Short mmCIF file of C-alpha atoms and ligand atoms in Angstrom, two decimals:
data_model
loop_
_atom_site.label_atom_id
_atom_site.label_comp_id
_atom_site.label_asym_id
_atom_site.label_seq_id
_atom_site.Cartn_x
_atom_site.Cartn_y
_atom_site.Cartn_z
CA MET U 1 -16.76 30.12 -37.02
CA ALA U 2 -14.08 28.67 -34.04
CA THR U 3 -10.58 29.76 -33.65
CA PHE U 4 -7.99 27.20 -35.67
CA PRO U 5 -5.27 25.87 -33.00
CA LEU U 6 -2.10 25.37 -34.76
CA GLU U 7 -0.09 23.05 -31.93
CA PRO U 8 2.90 24.34 -32.34
CA PHE U 9 4.90 20.36 -32.05
CA ARG U 10 3.87 17.38 -32.90
CA ILE U 11 4.43 13.57 -32.22
CA LYS U 12 6.72 11.62 -31.04
CA ALA U 13 5.34 8.98 -27.97
CA ILE U 14 1.39 8.69 -28.33
CA GLU U 15 -0.80 6.35 -24.90
CA PRO U 16 -3.11 4.41 -27.20
CA ILE U 17 -6.97 4.16 -25.68
CA LYS U 18 -9.89 3.17 -26.48
CA LEU U 19 -13.96 3.31 -26.18
CA THR U 20 -16.05 1.33 -24.15
CA THR U 21 -20.05 0.55 -25.07
CA ARG U 22 -22.78 2.75 -23.55
CA GLU U 23 -23.27 -0.78 -21.96
CA GLU U 24 -19.88 -1.10 -20.19
CA ARG U 25 -20.12 2.34 -18.92
CA GLU U 26 -23.27 1.88 -17.45
CA HIS U 27 -21.80 -0.59 -15.40
CA LEU U 28 -19.03 1.34 -14.34
CA ILE U 29 -20.44 4.16 -13.35
CA ALA U 30 -22.68 2.44 -10.85
CA ASN U 31 -19.54 0.57 -9.68
CA ALA U 32 -18.14 4.11 -9.34
CA GLY U 33 -21.16 5.35 -6.87
CA TYR U 34 -21.88 7.69 -9.38
CA ASN U 35 -18.97 9.83 -8.88
CA LEU U 36 -16.15 9.89 -11.76
CA PHE U 37 -12.97 9.88 -9.39
CA LYS U 38 -13.51 6.66 -8.84
CA LEU U 39 -13.34 5.41 -13.17
CA ARG U 40 -9.84 3.68 -13.79
CA ALA U 41 -8.72 6.26 -16.35
CA GLU U 42 -8.77 2.87 -18.83
CA ASP U 43 -12.41 3.35 -18.84
CA CYS U 44 -12.32 6.97 -19.61
CA TYR U 45 -12.00 7.29 -23.49
CA VAL U 46 -11.07 11.35 -23.28
CA ASP U 47 -9.82 12.28 -19.56
CA LEU U 48 -10.86 16.00 -18.97
CA LEU U 49 -11.03 15.06 -15.29
CA THR U 50 -8.05 17.96 -14.78
CA ASP U 51 -5.66 19.84 -16.39
CA SER U 52 -3.61 19.24 -13.15
CA GLY U 53 -0.12 17.17 -13.47
CA THR U 54 -1.80 15.22 -16.57
CA SER U 55 0.42 17.34 -19.28
CA ALA U 56 2.56 15.53 -22.45
CA MET U 57 6.36 16.24 -20.66
CA SER U 58 8.63 17.29 -24.16
CA ASP U 59 11.77 15.66 -26.15
CA ALA U 60 13.55 18.38 -24.11
CA GLN U 61 12.14 16.85 -20.47
CA TRP U 62 12.50 14.31 -20.92
CA GLY U 63 15.95 14.45 -21.68
CA ALA U 64 16.25 16.22 -18.71
CA LEU U 65 15.25 13.64 -16.43
CA MET U 66 18.55 11.53 -17.42
CA GLN U 67 20.55 14.69 -16.37
CA GLY U 68 18.32 14.55 -12.20
CA ASP U 69 20.95 15.13 -9.46
CA GLU U 70 19.53 12.69 -6.59
CA SER U 71 21.95 13.80 -4.06
CA TYR U 72 20.17 14.05 -0.83
CA ALA U 73 21.21 17.68 -0.02
CA GLY U 74 22.62 20.82 -2.49
CA ALA U 75 21.78 18.59 -5.74
CA LYS U 76 22.85 20.51 -8.91
CA SER U 77 19.01 19.82 -10.18
CA PHE U 78 18.01 21.87 -7.34
CA PHE U 79 20.27 24.96 -8.25
CA ARG U 80 18.97 24.41 -11.90
CA PHE U 81 15.11 25.11 -10.99
CA GLU U 82 15.27 27.55 -8.19
CA GLY U 83 17.10 29.37 -11.22
CA ALA U 84 14.35 29.37 -13.00
CA VAL U 85 12.10 29.99 -10.43
CA LYS U 86 14.54 33.39 -9.61
CA ARG U 87 14.24 34.46 -12.98
CA ILE U 88 10.43 34.63 -13.65
CA PHE U 89 9.14 35.00 -9.96
CA GLY U 90 12.07 37.68 -9.16
CA MET U 91 11.92 36.35 -5.16
CA SER U 92 15.37 35.51 -3.32
CA TYR U 93 13.44 32.03 -0.99
CA VAL U 94 12.27 29.33 -3.12
CA VAL U 95 11.18 25.57 -1.26
CA PRO U 96 10.06 22.42 -3.56
CA THR U 97 6.83 20.44 -2.57
CA HIS U 98 5.97 17.82 -4.14
CA GLN U 99 2.71 19.20 -5.82
CA GLY U 100 0.37 22.66 -4.52
CA ARG U 101 -1.32 21.67 -1.66
CA ALA U 102 1.72 20.21 0.03
CA ALA U 103 2.85 24.58 -0.27
CA GLU U 104 -0.67 25.10 1.17
CA ASN U 105 -0.51 23.31 4.03
CA VAL U 106 3.40 24.41 5.07
CA LEU U 107 2.54 27.94 4.14
CA PHE U 108 -0.54 27.71 6.05
CA THR U 109 0.58 25.81 8.88
CA VAL U 110 3.45 29.06 9.55
CA THR U 111 1.33 31.66 9.05
CA VAL U 112 -1.83 31.45 10.22
CA ARG U 113 -3.63 31.00 13.74
CA PRO U 114 -6.86 29.67 14.47
CA GLY U 115 -9.95 32.48 14.17
CA MET U 116 -7.45 34.11 11.22
CA GLN U 117 -8.68 34.46 8.19
CA ILE U 118 -7.16 34.69 4.39
CA PRO U 119 -9.36 36.54 1.65
CA SER U 120 -8.99 35.72 -1.80
CA ASN U 121 -10.33 36.46 -5.86
CA MET U 122 -11.79 32.44 -5.18
CA HIS U 123 -9.36 30.52 -2.93
CA PHE U 124 -9.12 27.08 -5.35
CA ASP U 125 -10.32 23.68 -2.89
CA THR U 126 -7.20 22.31 -1.50
CA THR U 127 -6.47 25.86 -0.46
CA HIS U 128 -9.82 26.59 1.07
CA ALA U 129 -8.90 23.36 3.08
CA ASN U 130 -5.73 23.86 4.19
CA ILE U 131 -6.53 27.19 5.22
CA ALA U 132 -9.60 25.95 7.75
CA ALA U 133 -7.66 22.57 8.52
CA ARG U 134 -5.74 25.21 10.32
CA GLY U 135 -8.86 26.82 11.93
CA GLY U 136 -8.56 30.05 9.59
CA ARG U 137 -11.64 30.98 7.81
CA PRO U 138 -10.24 31.28 3.81
CA VAL U 139 -12.79 33.90 2.25
CA ASN U 140 -13.52 34.72 -1.60
CA LEU U 141 -14.63 38.36 -2.49
CA ILE U 142 -13.94 38.12 -6.19
CA ALA U 143 -16.28 40.97 -8.55
CA ASP U 144 -20.03 40.03 -8.95
CA LEU U 145 -19.54 40.57 -12.65
CA GLY U 146 -16.62 37.71 -12.18
CA LEU U 147 -20.26 35.01 -10.95
CA ASP U 148 -21.86 35.72 -14.00
CA PRO U 149 -21.82 32.83 -16.39
CA THR U 150 -23.16 35.21 -18.88
CA SER U 151 -20.97 37.94 -18.67
CA HIS U 152 -18.39 39.14 -21.83
CA ALA U 153 -15.90 40.94 -19.23
CA PRO U 154 -11.91 40.43 -20.48
CA PHE U 155 -10.71 40.01 -16.61
CA LYS U 156 -13.25 38.19 -14.55
CA GLY U 157 -11.16 36.70 -12.14
CA ASP U 158 -10.69 39.97 -10.89
CA ILE U 159 -11.30 40.42 -7.13
CA ASP U 160 -13.32 43.34 -6.19
CA LEU U 161 -11.30 46.37 -4.52
CA GLU U 162 -13.94 47.38 -2.80
CA LYS U 163 -15.28 44.63 -0.78
CA LEU U 164 -11.90 43.32 0.20
CA GLU U 165 -11.19 46.81 2.05
CA HIS U 166 -14.36 46.86 3.80
CA PHE U 167 -13.46 43.54 4.92
CA ILE U 168 -9.90 44.89 6.19
CA GLY U 169 -11.95 46.85 8.14
CA LEU U 170 -14.16 44.05 9.41
CA VAL U 171 -11.48 41.73 10.31
CA GLY U 172 -8.69 44.20 11.09
CA PRO U 173 -5.57 43.49 9.60
CA GLN U 174 -3.98 41.41 12.58
CA ASN U 175 -6.78 38.85 12.23
CA ILE U 176 -5.63 39.01 8.15
CA PRO U 177 -2.19 36.93 8.03
CA MET U 178 -2.24 37.32 4.19
CA GLY U 179 -4.46 38.42 0.82
CA MET U 180 -4.24 36.75 -1.32
CA LEU U 181 -5.64 36.47 -5.57
CA THR U 182 -5.43 33.17 -7.45
CA ILE U 183 -4.14 33.28 -11.08
CA THR U 184 -6.07 32.37 -13.52
CA ASN U 185 -9.22 31.32 -11.22
CA ASN U 186 -9.81 27.99 -11.12
CA SER U 187 -12.74 27.51 -9.55
CA GLY U 188 -14.60 30.46 -10.98
CA GLY U 189 -13.80 29.35 -14.43
CA GLY U 190 -10.31 29.27 -15.16
CA GLN U 191 -10.95 33.50 -15.94
CA PRO U 192 -7.78 36.04 -15.33
CA VAL U 193 -6.80 38.30 -13.04
CA SER U 194 -6.09 42.19 -14.86
CA MET U 195 -2.77 43.62 -14.05
CA ALA U 196 -3.96 46.57 -12.45
CA ASN U 197 -6.31 44.27 -10.06
CA VAL U 198 -2.76 42.84 -9.64
CA ARG U 199 -1.05 46.25 -8.86
CA ALA U 200 -4.29 47.63 -6.82
CA THR U 201 -4.60 44.54 -4.10
CA SER U 202 -1.29 44.99 -4.10
CA GLU U 203 -1.85 48.06 -3.21
CA LEU U 204 -4.06 48.02 -1.21
CA LEU U 205 -3.47 44.58 1.35
CA HIS U 206 0.51 46.89 2.10
CA ARG U 207 -1.13 49.99 3.05
CA HIS U 208 -2.17 47.62 5.94
CA ASP U 209 0.67 45.78 6.15
CA ILE U 210 -0.81 43.07 4.85
CA PRO U 211 1.80 40.03 2.75
CA PHE U 212 0.47 39.67 -0.92
CA PHE U 213 0.69 36.20 -1.56
CA ILE U 214 -0.22 34.58 -5.49
CA ASP U 215 -1.27 31.12 -5.83
CA ALA U 216 0.16 30.48 -9.49
CA ALA U 217 -0.55 27.12 -10.61
CA ARG U 218 -1.68 28.53 -13.82
CA TYR U 219 0.00 32.23 -13.68
CA ALA U 220 1.66 31.94 -17.95
CA GLU U 221 -1.74 31.29 -19.16
CA ASN U 222 -3.02 34.21 -16.57
CA ALA U 223 0.05 35.76 -18.71
CA TYR U 224 -1.03 35.84 -22.29
CA PHE U 225 -4.39 36.28 -21.16
CA ILE U 226 -3.03 40.54 -20.26
CA LYS U 227 -0.45 40.51 -23.47
CA LEU U 228 -3.93 39.83 -25.31
CA ARG U 229 -6.70 42.11 -23.20
CA GLU U 230 -4.65 44.74 -21.79
CA PRO U 231 -3.47 47.32 -23.45
CA ALA U 232 -0.33 48.94 -22.26
CA TYR U 233 1.31 44.71 -21.85
CA GLU U 234 0.91 43.79 -26.16
CA ASN U 235 4.27 44.40 -26.26
CA LYS U 236 5.19 42.49 -23.30
CA SER U 237 6.95 39.03 -23.70
CA THR U 238 5.39 37.06 -21.54
CA LEU U 239 8.48 37.10 -18.56
CA GLU U 240 7.99 40.53 -18.85
CA ILE U 241 4.35 41.06 -17.43
CA ALA U 242 5.23 37.66 -15.16
CA ASN U 243 8.35 39.77 -13.73
CA GLU U 244 5.35 41.50 -13.31
CA MET U 245 3.19 40.75 -11.54
CA PHE U 246 5.19 38.33 -9.22
CA SER U 247 7.09 42.09 -8.60
CA TYR U 248 3.70 43.77 -7.03
CA ALA U 249 3.51 39.73 -4.41
CA ASP U 250 5.60 39.05 -0.96
CA GLY U 251 5.00 35.20 -2.17
CA ALA U 252 3.61 32.79 -4.55
CA LEU U 253 2.74 29.31 -3.77
CA MET U 254 2.86 27.37 -7.05
CA SER U 255 1.26 24.25 -8.54
CA ALA U 256 3.83 22.88 -11.02
CA LYS U 257 0.93 20.43 -12.60
CA LYS U 258 -0.43 22.52 -14.34
CA ASP U 259 1.63 25.17 -16.10
CA ALA U 260 5.02 23.76 -15.53
CA LEU U 261 4.07 21.58 -17.76
CA VAL U 262 5.07 18.73 -14.73
CA ASN U 263 3.28 15.65 -13.52
CA ILE U 264 4.27 16.05 -9.88
CA GLY U 265 5.68 19.86 -8.21
CA GLY U 266 5.19 22.40 -6.92
CA PHE U 267 6.74 25.53 -5.01
CA ILE U 268 7.12 27.93 -2.43
CA ALA U 269 8.29 31.60 -3.44
CA LEU U 270 9.01 33.84 -0.74
CA ARG U 271 11.31 37.07 -0.46
CA ASP U 272 11.02 37.31 3.59
CA ALA U 273 14.11 35.53 5.21
CA ASP U 274 12.64 34.74 8.32
CA LEU U 275 9.85 33.60 7.03
CA TYR U 276 11.99 31.59 4.35
CA GLN U 277 12.87 30.20 7.53
CA ARG U 278 9.97 28.93 9.67
CA VAL U 279 9.11 27.55 6.12
CA CYS U 280 12.17 25.18 5.62
CA ASN U 281 11.87 24.45 9.29
CA GLU U 282 8.42 23.23 8.39
CA LEU U 283 9.68 21.93 4.72
CA ILE U 284 12.32 19.69 6.48
CA LEU U 285 9.13 17.96 9.08
CA ARG U 286 6.66 17.45 6.48
CA GLU U 287 8.23 17.32 2.60
CA GLY U 288 11.99 16.66 3.04
CA PHE U 289 14.94 18.46 2.84
CA PRO U 290 15.03 22.07 1.78
CA THR U 291 16.53 21.35 -2.41
CA TYR U 292 14.31 18.85 -2.98
CA GLY U 293 11.32 19.71 -1.03
CA GLY U 294 9.69 16.05 -1.13
CA LEU U 295 10.88 15.13 -4.84
CA ALA U 296 13.75 13.40 -7.16
CA GLY U 297 16.48 15.22 -8.61
CA ARG U 298 14.92 14.29 -11.97
CA ASP U 299 11.29 15.99 -10.92
CA LEU U 300 13.74 19.20 -10.41
CA GLU U 301 15.35 18.84 -14.10
CA ALA U 302 12.17 19.05 -15.55
CA MET U 303 10.48 21.51 -13.95
CA ALA U 304 13.25 23.04 -14.64
CA ARG U 305 12.57 23.33 -18.07
CA GLY U 306 8.74 23.15 -17.98
CA LEU U 307 8.27 26.41 -16.50
CA TRP U 308 9.75 28.30 -19.77
CA GLU U 309 8.22 25.65 -22.18
CA GLY U 310 4.89 26.92 -20.15
CA LEU U 311 6.16 30.18 -20.90
CA ASP U 312 6.99 30.03 -24.58
CA GLU U 313 4.10 32.24 -26.53
CA SER U 314 3.48 29.95 -29.11
CA TYR U 315 2.88 27.71 -26.59
CA LEU U 316 0.53 29.92 -25.06
CA ALA U 317 -0.99 31.00 -28.10
CA TYR U 318 -2.21 27.60 -29.33
CA ARG U 319 -3.15 26.71 -25.55
CA LEU U 320 -5.56 29.10 -25.02
CA ALA U 321 -6.73 29.24 -28.61
CA HIS U 322 -7.18 25.77 -28.27
CA THR U 323 -9.51 26.12 -24.86
CA GLN U 324 -11.02 29.16 -26.82
CA TYR U 325 -11.94 26.23 -29.64
CA LEU U 326 -13.59 24.17 -27.70
CA GLY U 327 -15.56 26.79 -26.30
CA ASP U 328 -16.93 27.92 -29.28
CA ARG U 329 -17.33 24.77 -31.20
CA LEU U 330 -19.96 24.61 -27.09
CA VAL U 331 -21.86 27.80 -28.25
CA GLU U 332 -21.84 27.19 -31.95
CA GLU U 333 -23.85 23.94 -31.13
CA GLY U 334 -26.68 26.37 -28.68
CA ILE U 335 -24.60 24.14 -25.58
CA PRO U 336 -24.42 27.30 -22.18
CA ILE U 337 -21.11 26.98 -20.80
CA LEU U 338 -19.32 29.92 -19.16
CA GLU U 339 -17.52 32.33 -21.06
CA PRO U 340 -15.67 34.56 -22.00
CA PRO U 341 -13.43 30.59 -22.03
CA GLY U 342 -11.51 30.37 -20.13
CA GLY U 343 -7.43 29.25 -20.57
CA HIS U 344 -7.71 25.75 -18.76
CA ALA U 345 -10.92 24.60 -19.19
CA ILE U 346 -14.37 25.37 -20.47
CA TYR U 347 -17.14 24.99 -17.44
CA LEU U 348 -20.20 23.69 -18.57
CA ASP U 349 -23.24 26.21 -17.04
CA ALA U 350 -25.52 22.89 -15.39
CA ARG U 351 -27.32 25.33 -13.96
CA ARG U 352 -29.18 26.86 -17.55
CA PHE U 353 -28.49 23.27 -19.83
CA LEU U 354 -30.50 21.54 -16.47
CA PRO U 355 -32.82 24.44 -15.23
CA HIS U 356 -35.56 21.59 -14.17
CA ILE U 357 -32.94 19.76 -11.54
CA PRO U 358 -32.30 21.51 -8.73
CA GLN U 359 -29.42 22.20 -6.71
CA ALA U 360 -30.44 19.31 -3.83
CA ASP U 361 -30.18 17.25 -6.64
CA PHE U 362 -26.54 18.09 -7.28
CA PRO U 363 -28.45 19.00 -10.95
CA ALA U 364 -23.68 19.49 -12.78
CA GLN U 365 -22.87 15.59 -11.04
CA ALA U 366 -25.70 15.05 -12.81
CA LEU U 367 -24.33 16.34 -15.69
CA SER U 368 -21.26 14.53 -15.61
CA VAL U 369 -22.14 11.52 -15.04
CA ALA U 370 -24.21 12.17 -18.46
CA LEU U 371 -21.34 12.94 -20.55
CA TYR U 372 -19.53 10.30 -19.22
CA ILE U 373 -22.05 6.87 -19.60
CA GLU U 374 -22.83 8.79 -23.28
CA GLY U 375 -19.56 8.98 -25.08
CA GLY U 376 -17.12 7.76 -22.61
CA ILE U 377 -15.82 11.81 -21.23
CA ARG U 378 -14.65 12.17 -17.90
CA SER U 379 -14.94 15.77 -16.46
CA VAL U 380 -15.53 17.44 -12.65
CA GLU U 381 -18.14 18.92 -10.67
CA ILE U 382 -18.00 22.15 -9.22
CA GLY U 383 -20.60 23.03 -7.92
CA SER U 384 -22.78 21.62 -5.06
CA VAL U 385 -21.17 18.64 -4.55
CA MET U 386 -17.38 20.52 -4.22
CA PHE U 387 -19.22 22.96 -2.16
CA ALA U 388 -22.19 23.13 -0.65
CA GLU U 389 -21.88 23.67 3.35
CA LYS U 390 -24.19 23.72 6.54
CA ASP U 391 -24.20 27.59 7.26
CA PRO U 392 -22.99 26.60 10.90
CA GLU U 393 -25.43 29.84 12.74
CA THR U 394 -28.34 28.40 10.55
CA GLY U 395 -27.78 25.22 10.09
CA GLN U 396 -29.24 25.81 6.25
CA MET U 397 -27.04 24.16 3.62
CA VAL U 398 -25.56 27.43 1.49
CA TYR U 399 -25.02 26.97 -1.95
CA PRO U 400 -22.75 27.99 -4.45
CA ALA U 401 -23.67 31.02 -7.23
CA LEU U 402 -22.24 28.59 -9.75
CA GLU U 403 -22.72 25.34 -10.60
CA LEU U 404 -20.25 24.19 -13.06
CA VAL U 405 -18.71 20.76 -15.23
CA ARG U 406 -16.07 21.63 -15.86
CA LEU U 407 -13.82 19.97 -19.23
CA ALA U 408 -10.59 20.04 -18.34
CA ILE U 409 -7.98 20.43 -21.21
CA PRO U 410 -4.71 18.52 -20.91
CA ARG U 411 -1.79 20.30 -21.91
CA ARG U 412 -0.52 19.24 -24.76
CA VAL U 413 -2.31 15.66 -24.66
CA TYR U 414 -5.50 15.71 -27.43
CA THR U 415 -5.62 17.30 -30.47
CA GLN U 416 -8.73 18.99 -31.92
CA THR U 417 -11.00 15.70 -33.35
CA HIS U 418 -10.63 14.67 -29.48
CA LEU U 419 -12.48 18.42 -28.52
CA ASP U 420 -14.90 17.63 -32.25
CA TYR U 421 -15.59 14.57 -30.77
CA VAL U 422 -16.32 16.41 -27.26
CA VAL U 423 -19.03 18.53 -29.06
CA ALA U 424 -20.05 15.59 -30.36
CA THR U 425 -20.69 13.61 -27.36
CA CYS U 426 -21.97 17.15 -24.77
CA LYS U 427 -24.05 17.92 -28.07
CA ARG U 428 -26.20 14.21 -27.99
CA VAL U 429 -26.91 15.04 -23.73
CA TYR U 430 -27.85 18.05 -24.72
CA GLU U 431 -30.35 17.20 -26.92
CA GLN U 432 -32.13 14.86 -24.19
CA ARG U 433 -31.35 16.62 -21.46
CA ALA U 434 -35.00 16.40 -20.69
CA ASN U 435 -34.60 13.26 -19.73
CA LEU U 436 -31.75 13.90 -16.83
CA ARG U 437 -32.33 13.14 -13.62
CA GLY U 438 -30.28 13.91 -10.02
CA LEU U 439 -28.98 12.42 -7.88
CA ARG U 440 -29.06 11.68 -3.77
CA ILE U 441 -25.48 11.56 -1.58
CA VAL U 442 -25.32 8.25 -0.10
CA TYR U 443 -22.50 8.73 1.64
CA GLU U 444 -19.48 10.92 2.24
CA PRO U 445 -16.67 12.38 4.00
CA PRO U 446 -16.06 15.52 7.04
CA MET U 447 -13.76 17.23 4.48
CA LEU U 448 -13.26 17.77 0.04
CA ARG U 449 -16.16 15.00 -0.13
CA HIS U 450 -16.11 15.17 -4.31
CA PHE U 451 -13.44 12.80 -4.04
CA THR U 452 -14.95 9.71 -2.04
CA ALA U 453 -19.00 10.69 -2.00
CA ARG U 454 -21.21 8.03 -3.73
CA PHE U 455 -24.43 9.05 -5.01
CA GLU U 456 -27.51 7.60 -6.77
CA PRO U 457 -29.94 8.07 -8.61
CA LEU U 458 -32.86 9.80 -8.34
C1 LIG R 501 -5.63 26.95 -7.75
C2 LIG R 501 -4.91 26.49 -7.57
N1 LIG R 501 -4.38 26.28 -6.63
C3 LIG R 501 -4.20 25.33 -6.06
C4 LIG R 501 -3.68 23.54 -6.13
C5 LIG R 501 -3.81 22.13 -5.60
O1 LIG R 501 -2.21 21.69 -6.55
P1 LIG R 501 -1.77 20.74 -6.41
O2 LIG R 501 -2.84 19.85 -6.81
O3 LIG R 501 -0.65 20.03 -6.82
O4 LIG R 501 -2.05 20.05 -5.20
C6 LIG R 501 -4.73 23.34 -8.05
C7 LIG R 501 -4.52 21.82 -7.79
O5 LIG R 501 -5.22 21.53 -9.29
C8 LIG R 501 -5.30 24.44 -8.51
O6 LIG R 501 -5.89 24.73 -9.55
#
């Protein structure tokens, strides 16, 4: 039986949503070129496109907006925000950015030169693209278990340390400006990374004098998974766990739009004074002065509160149980998902859902379109549209190991009834799965094609 996700909050303000008819949705998705990013949000009933920037803020956060100090330099709001980051991340230098990819752009601009390579368990797509945009090569070294959608291993986000050691030997530490871990691993199913793996990654990289950075978008969910699953940590607070995780790193990047429960914001946290100086110079060019970094003072206030609310254990217990509830209910209906449920999302396994559609015909995209037409649910493809690439040497298409549809759950937004509706919709699509067909691309941009590509049904 699915667990019972008890909400540690009640609803104070509501936002109306409406369910369109099936005929309307067929017309809307055709007009959008069968790309769910191109739909209007008001035409989606349950919008599970992303958990990024879609959180419901608390009364404390909304109240704090009025305390935003909008001074250009040295605003009070910056110091409140900086205090929260320093306490949780334990790093001396904190630089706000307007969101996660802006932090990536600034950091990689000052650290990556053409030909360099950055290993990670799995880079998120914007991280991948920002490294590539600087002429670098992002490399994913996730442990094989993390690519098996049926394995119930507790830490499927772990990097493969043997692969990492081999990679360092092959490429040479001088060509590796940093190694990274994405916690939790968004592109691999929102799966957590164990403390043991964070520690061992840090030791291995440092043995070769390679700096270690954490992509911390969902660090709080990762910390709570460690508390639940890694025996030595069951009696530690999530703050203590976060402190220990970051103690192994030289720096962190964070899209605060996830675990800091805000609608916009991000930052870079660093230990090294020289790197901080170079980051600040680049930041001034791209984002703004280092005490606001592309954000309003009120945004910094919301982040300062949200960082603490996102680490609260009653909230995290609810958050992971809420996501697990959706996963468990889908499994009860026999629907194939990536197991076990991740922190922020459930991933439908499109390869097992639609085995008759080859990857070249984008089965995960076809499934996400079907969920929209059936029930007005907006999801996102994380498969061949997002990650298939032409091998520069052979000219052959290389398809990703996982072909997923992500149902990302906005934080504190949808109720259990909404999740039950999602299950009922998935079930109806599953019953009709033999009738579904693939898609072909009729337009694609040179980079990050999933945002703007257009498709036609086959
Ligand atoms: C792991 C990870 N890193 C980086 C980013 C980029 O953050 P943003 O969307 O704030 O630019 C995301 C966004 O989804 C993410 O999931």
